[in-house]
mmCIF file of C-alpha atoms in Angstrom:
data_model
loop_
_atom_site.group_PDB
_atom_site.id
_atom_site.type_symbol
_atom_site.label_atom_id
_atom_site.label_comp_id
_atom_site.label_asym_id
_atom_site.label_seq_id
_atom_site.Cartn_x
_atom_site.Cartn_y
_atom_site.Cartn_z
ATOM 1 C CA UNK A 4 67.611 103.064 158.277
ATOM 2 C CA UNK A 5 63.880 103.797 158.377
ATOM 3 C CA UNK A 6 64.322 105.890 161.525
ATOM 4 C CA UNK A 7 66.859 108.120 159.786
ATOM 5 C CA UNK A 8 64.546 108.587 156.796
ATOM 6 C CA UNK A 9 61.693 109.386 159.178
ATOM 7 C CA UNK A 10 63.870 111.953 160.986
ATOM 8 C CA UNK A 11 64.883 113.584 157.704
ATOM 9 C CA UNK A 12 61.291 113.787 156.493
ATOM 10 C CA UNK A 13 60.105 114.979 159.907
ATOM 11 C CA UNK A 14 62.698 117.751 160.092
ATOM 12 C CA UNK A 15 61.925 118.900 156.548
ATOM 13 C CA UNK A 16 58.218 118.943 157.383
ATOM 14 C CA UNK A 17 58.847 120.899 160.587
ATOM 15 C CA UNK A 18 60.961 123.448 158.689
ATOM 16 C CA UNK A 19 58.084 123.818 156.240
ATOM 17 C CA UNK A 20 55.668 124.434 159.104
ATOM 18 C CA UNK A 21 58.046 126.996 160.593
ATOM 19 C CA UNK A 22 58.338 128.735 157.234
ATOM 20 C CA UNK A 23 54.593 129.328 156.925
ATOM 21 C CA UNK A 24 54.216 130.840 160.392
ATOM 22 C CA UNK A 25 53.798 134.609 160.745
ATOM 23 C CA UNK A 26 56.932 136.713 160.825
ATOM 24 C CA UNK A 27 57.611 137.618 164.447
ATOM 25 C CA UNK A 28 61.327 138.355 164.757
ATOM 26 C CA UNK A 29 62.000 141.927 165.799
ATOM 27 C CA UNK A 30 64.578 142.575 163.086
ATOM 28 C CA UNK A 31 62.254 141.322 160.384
ATOM 29 C CA UNK A 32 59.244 143.299 161.528
ATOM 30 C CA UNK A 33 61.027 146.526 162.443
ATOM 31 C CA UNK A 34 63.598 146.744 159.694
ATOM 32 C CA UNK A 35 63.102 144.382 156.764
ATOM 33 C CA UNK A 36 59.353 144.715 156.416
ATOM 34 C CA UNK A 37 59.351 148.464 157.035
ATOM 35 C CA UNK A 38 62.000 148.976 154.353
ATOM 36 C CA UNK A 39 60.004 146.747 152.007
ATOM 37 C CA UNK A 40 56.853 148.736 152.760
ATOM 38 C CA UNK A 41 58.698 151.964 151.966
ATOM 39 C CA UNK A 42 59.963 150.511 148.672
ATOM 40 C CA UNK A 43 56.491 149.225 147.819
ATOM 41 C CA UNK A 44 54.757 152.547 148.553
ATOM 42 C CA UNK A 45 57.386 154.909 147.108
ATOM 43 C CA UNK A 46 59.082 152.847 144.406
ATOM 44 C CA UNK A 47 62.577 153.626 145.664
ATOM 45 C CA UNK A 48 64.959 152.923 148.506
ATOM 46 C CA UNK A 49 64.495 154.969 151.691
ATOM 47 C CA UNK A 50 66.759 157.997 151.705
ATOM 48 C CA UNK A 51 66.087 159.724 155.027
ATOM 49 C CA UNK A 52 69.360 160.351 156.816
ATOM 50 C CA UNK A 53 67.767 160.423 160.263
ATOM 51 C CA UNK A 54 66.971 156.703 160.303
ATOM 52 C CA UNK A 55 70.237 154.766 160.587
ATOM 53 C CA UNK A 56 68.729 151.483 159.388
ATOM 54 C CA UNK A 57 68.027 153.050 155.991
ATOM 55 C CA UNK A 58 71.714 152.778 155.153
ATOM 56 C CA UNK A 59 71.483 148.992 155.573
ATOM 57 C CA UNK A 60 68.754 148.463 152.981
ATOM 58 C CA UNK A 61 69.852 146.218 150.152
ATOM 59 C CA UNK A 62 68.508 144.506 147.068
ATOM 60 C CA UNK A 63 67.091 141.669 149.178
ATOM 61 C CA UNK A 64 64.344 144.002 150.340
ATOM 62 C CA UNK A 65 62.851 143.776 146.846
ATOM 63 C CA UNK A 66 61.816 140.204 147.681
ATOM 64 C CA UNK A 67 59.929 141.516 150.704
ATOM 65 C CA UNK A 68 58.445 144.368 148.660
ATOM 66 C CA UNK A 69 57.211 141.817 146.138
ATOM 67 C CA UNK A 70 55.733 139.768 148.974
ATOM 68 C CA UNK A 71 53.892 142.831 150.265
ATOM 69 C CA UNK A 72 52.579 143.643 146.805
ATOM 70 C CA UNK A 73 50.899 140.249 146.434
ATOM 71 C CA UNK A 74 49.950 139.844 150.108
ATOM 72 C CA UNK A 75 52.246 136.843 150.677
ATOM 73 C CA UNK A 76 53.907 137.824 153.925
ATOM 74 C CA UNK A 77 55.637 134.444 154.328
ATOM 75 C CA UNK A 78 57.193 134.596 150.852
ATOM 76 C CA UNK A 79 60.755 135.182 152.060
ATOM 77 C CA UNK A 80 60.528 132.485 154.715
ATOM 78 C CA UNK A 81 59.291 130.061 152.048
ATOM 79 C CA UNK A 82 62.286 131.072 149.922
ATOM 80 C CA UNK A 83 64.489 130.278 152.919
ATOM 81 C CA UNK A 84 62.823 126.850 153.139
ATOM 82 C CA UNK A 85 63.491 126.282 149.447
ATOM 83 C CA UNK A 86 67.105 127.258 150.124
ATOM 84 C CA UNK A 87 67.308 124.463 152.703
ATOM 85 C CA UNK A 88 65.845 122.007 150.197
ATOM 86 C CA UNK A 89 68.312 123.051 147.513
ATOM 87 C CA UNK A 90 71.259 122.572 149.876
ATOM 88 C CA UNK A 91 69.985 119.087 150.702
ATOM 89 C CA UNK A 92 69.665 118.347 146.990
ATOM 90 C CA UNK A 93 73.249 119.431 146.351
ATOM 91 C CA UNK A 94 74.453 117.280 149.250
ATOM 92 C CA UNK A 95 72.546 114.266 147.918
ATOM 93 C CA UNK A 96 73.938 114.727 144.415
ATOM 94 C CA UNK A 97 77.487 115.203 145.686
ATOM 95 C CA UNK A 98 77.202 112.069 147.825
ATOM 96 C CA UNK A 99 75.980 110.097 144.809
ATOM 97 C CA UNK A 100 78.862 111.370 142.658
ATOM 98 C CA UNK A 101 81.346 110.460 145.414
ATOM 99 C CA UNK A 102 79.655 107.053 145.776
ATOM 100 C CA UNK A 103 78.975 107.407 149.498
ATOM 101 C CA UNK A 104 76.738 104.783 150.993
ATOM 102 C CA UNK A 105 73.155 105.583 151.956
ATOM 103 C CA UNK A 106 73.837 105.743 155.681
ATOM 104 C CA UNK A 107 76.667 108.278 155.302
ATOM 105 C CA UNK A 108 74.540 110.397 152.970
ATOM 106 C CA UNK A 109 71.578 110.387 155.365
ATOM 107 C CA UNK A 110 73.751 111.211 158.368
ATOM 108 C CA UNK A 111 75.290 114.137 156.464
ATOM 109 C CA UNK A 112 71.798 115.417 155.585
ATOM 110 C CA UNK A 113 70.723 114.999 159.221
ATOM 111 C CA UNK A 114 73.765 116.994 160.350
ATOM 112 C CA UNK A 115 72.711 119.870 158.089
ATOM 113 C CA UNK A 116 69.035 119.689 159.064
ATOM 114 C CA UNK A 117 69.772 119.536 162.775
ATOM 115 C CA UNK A 118 71.828 122.717 162.756
ATOM 116 C CA UNK A 119 70.096 124.898 165.371
ATOM 117 C CA UNK A 120 70.607 128.186 163.547
ATOM 118 C CA UNK A 121 68.235 127.025 160.788
ATOM 119 C CA UNK A 122 65.356 127.208 163.265
ATOM 120 C CA UNK A 123 65.964 130.937 163.673
ATOM 121 C CA UNK A 124 66.801 131.758 160.048
ATOM 122 C CA UNK A 125 63.926 129.948 158.340
ATOM 123 C CA UNK A 126 60.874 131.937 159.573
ATOM 124 C CA UNK A 127 62.375 135.418 159.138
ATOM 125 C CA UNK A 128 61.985 137.907 156.319
ATOM 126 C CA UNK A 129 65.756 137.980 155.918
ATOM 127 C CA UNK A 130 66.804 136.081 152.842
ATOM 128 C CA UNK A 131 69.993 134.691 154.388
ATOM 129 C CA UNK A 132 69.310 131.046 153.659
ATOM 130 C CA UNK A 133 68.459 131.896 150.060
ATOM 131 C CA UNK A 134 71.794 133.694 149.669
ATOM 132 C CA UNK A 135 73.608 130.880 151.459
ATOM 133 C CA UNK A 136 72.051 128.277 149.189
ATOM 134 C CA UNK A 137 73.087 130.220 146.081
ATOM 135 C CA UNK A 138 76.670 130.443 147.326
ATOM 136 C CA UNK A 139 76.620 126.768 148.312
ATOM 137 C CA UNK A 140 75.264 125.845 144.877
ATOM 138 C CA UNK A 141 77.864 127.860 142.987
ATOM 139 C CA UNK A 142 80.789 126.525 145.032
ATOM 140 C CA UNK A 143 79.609 122.941 144.724
ATOM 141 C CA UNK A 144 79.176 123.472 140.985
ATOM 142 C CA UNK A 145 82.742 124.803 140.704
ATOM 143 C CA UNK A 146 84.003 121.947 142.864
ATOM 144 C CA UNK A 147 82.258 119.490 140.558
ATOM 145 C CA UNK A 148 83.751 121.118 137.477
ATOM 146 C CA UNK A 149 87.267 121.166 138.876
ATOM 147 C CA UNK A 150 87.369 117.679 140.391
ATOM 148 C CA UNK A 151 85.211 115.567 138.107
ATOM 149 C CA UNK A 152 84.747 117.112 134.671
ATOM 150 C CA UNK A 153 87.655 119.499 134.298
ATOM 151 C CA UNK A 154 87.942 118.864 130.557
ATOM 152 C CA UNK A 155 84.658 120.585 129.705
ATOM 153 C CA UNK A 156 84.620 122.804 126.655
ATOM 154 C CA UNK A 157 83.425 126.384 127.144
ATOM 155 C CA UNK A 158 84.214 126.340 130.857
ATOM 156 C CA UNK A 159 83.867 130.142 130.807
ATOM 157 C CA UNK A 160 80.071 129.951 130.644
ATOM 158 C CA UNK A 161 79.979 127.695 133.698
ATOM 159 C CA UNK A 162 82.251 130.075 135.553
ATOM 160 C CA UNK A 163 79.954 132.953 134.497
ATOM 161 C CA UNK A 164 76.937 131.117 135.922
ATOM 162 C CA UNK A 165 78.752 130.571 139.229
ATOM 163 C CA UNK A 166 79.860 134.206 139.351
ATOM 164 C CA UNK A 167 76.290 135.327 138.597
ATOM 165 C CA UNK A 168 74.909 133.195 141.460
ATOM 166 C CA UNK A 169 77.496 134.656 143.845
ATOM 167 C CA UNK A 170 76.675 138.211 142.727
ATOM 168 C CA UNK A 171 72.971 137.597 143.362
ATOM 169 C CA UNK A 172 73.866 136.153 146.744
ATOM 170 C CA UNK A 173 75.961 139.165 147.722
ATOM 171 C CA UNK A 174 73.332 141.622 146.501
ATOM 172 C CA UNK A 175 70.557 139.811 148.331
ATOM 173 C CA UNK A 176 72.275 139.617 151.687
ATOM 174 C CA UNK A 177 75.614 141.331 151.832
ATOM 175 C CA UNK A 178 76.639 139.861 155.201
#
C-alpha cells in the first residue's frame, strides 16, 4: 500500500521535473514556438503561403505566444502537467463515487501515470494533454450527470459547460 503511494507520488514528481525542462522536441521548436513567435511579434496568424506549416497553426499557439510574452518558455509543458493532475483528480473522484477500494483506485491511477506516451507529451510546447484533460473532464462530467444525478434541474447549463470545454479542446489542439 505504501509502495503504491510512493510510486504515484514519485511518478507525479518526475512528470513535474520533466515539465520544467527546456523544450527540445523538434516539432515544438521548429513549428509551435516559431508560430508563437510570429504571433507575438506581428499580432496575427502567419499568412505566408510558401511555408506549409503555417496552415496548421491553431488557437493553441496563443498559449505559446503568451508564454513568449512573459518569458515563461515552459508554460505549455506546465499546463500539460496540470492536465495530468486534473485527469488524476477526475479518476480519484470517479472511484470515490463508484465506491472502489483504495487499492483499485491507486492501481488505476498508476496505469494512467505509467502510460509511456505521457513522457513524450509532457515536456513539449504542444498543448495536447491540456486538450485531452478538458475532453476527459467534460465526458466524465456528462457521465456523472447521466448515471448518478440525472434528475438535475437546468441540465442545459451543465451540457453547455461540457460543450464549451470540448470546443476549447478542439480549438486548442484540433487533432
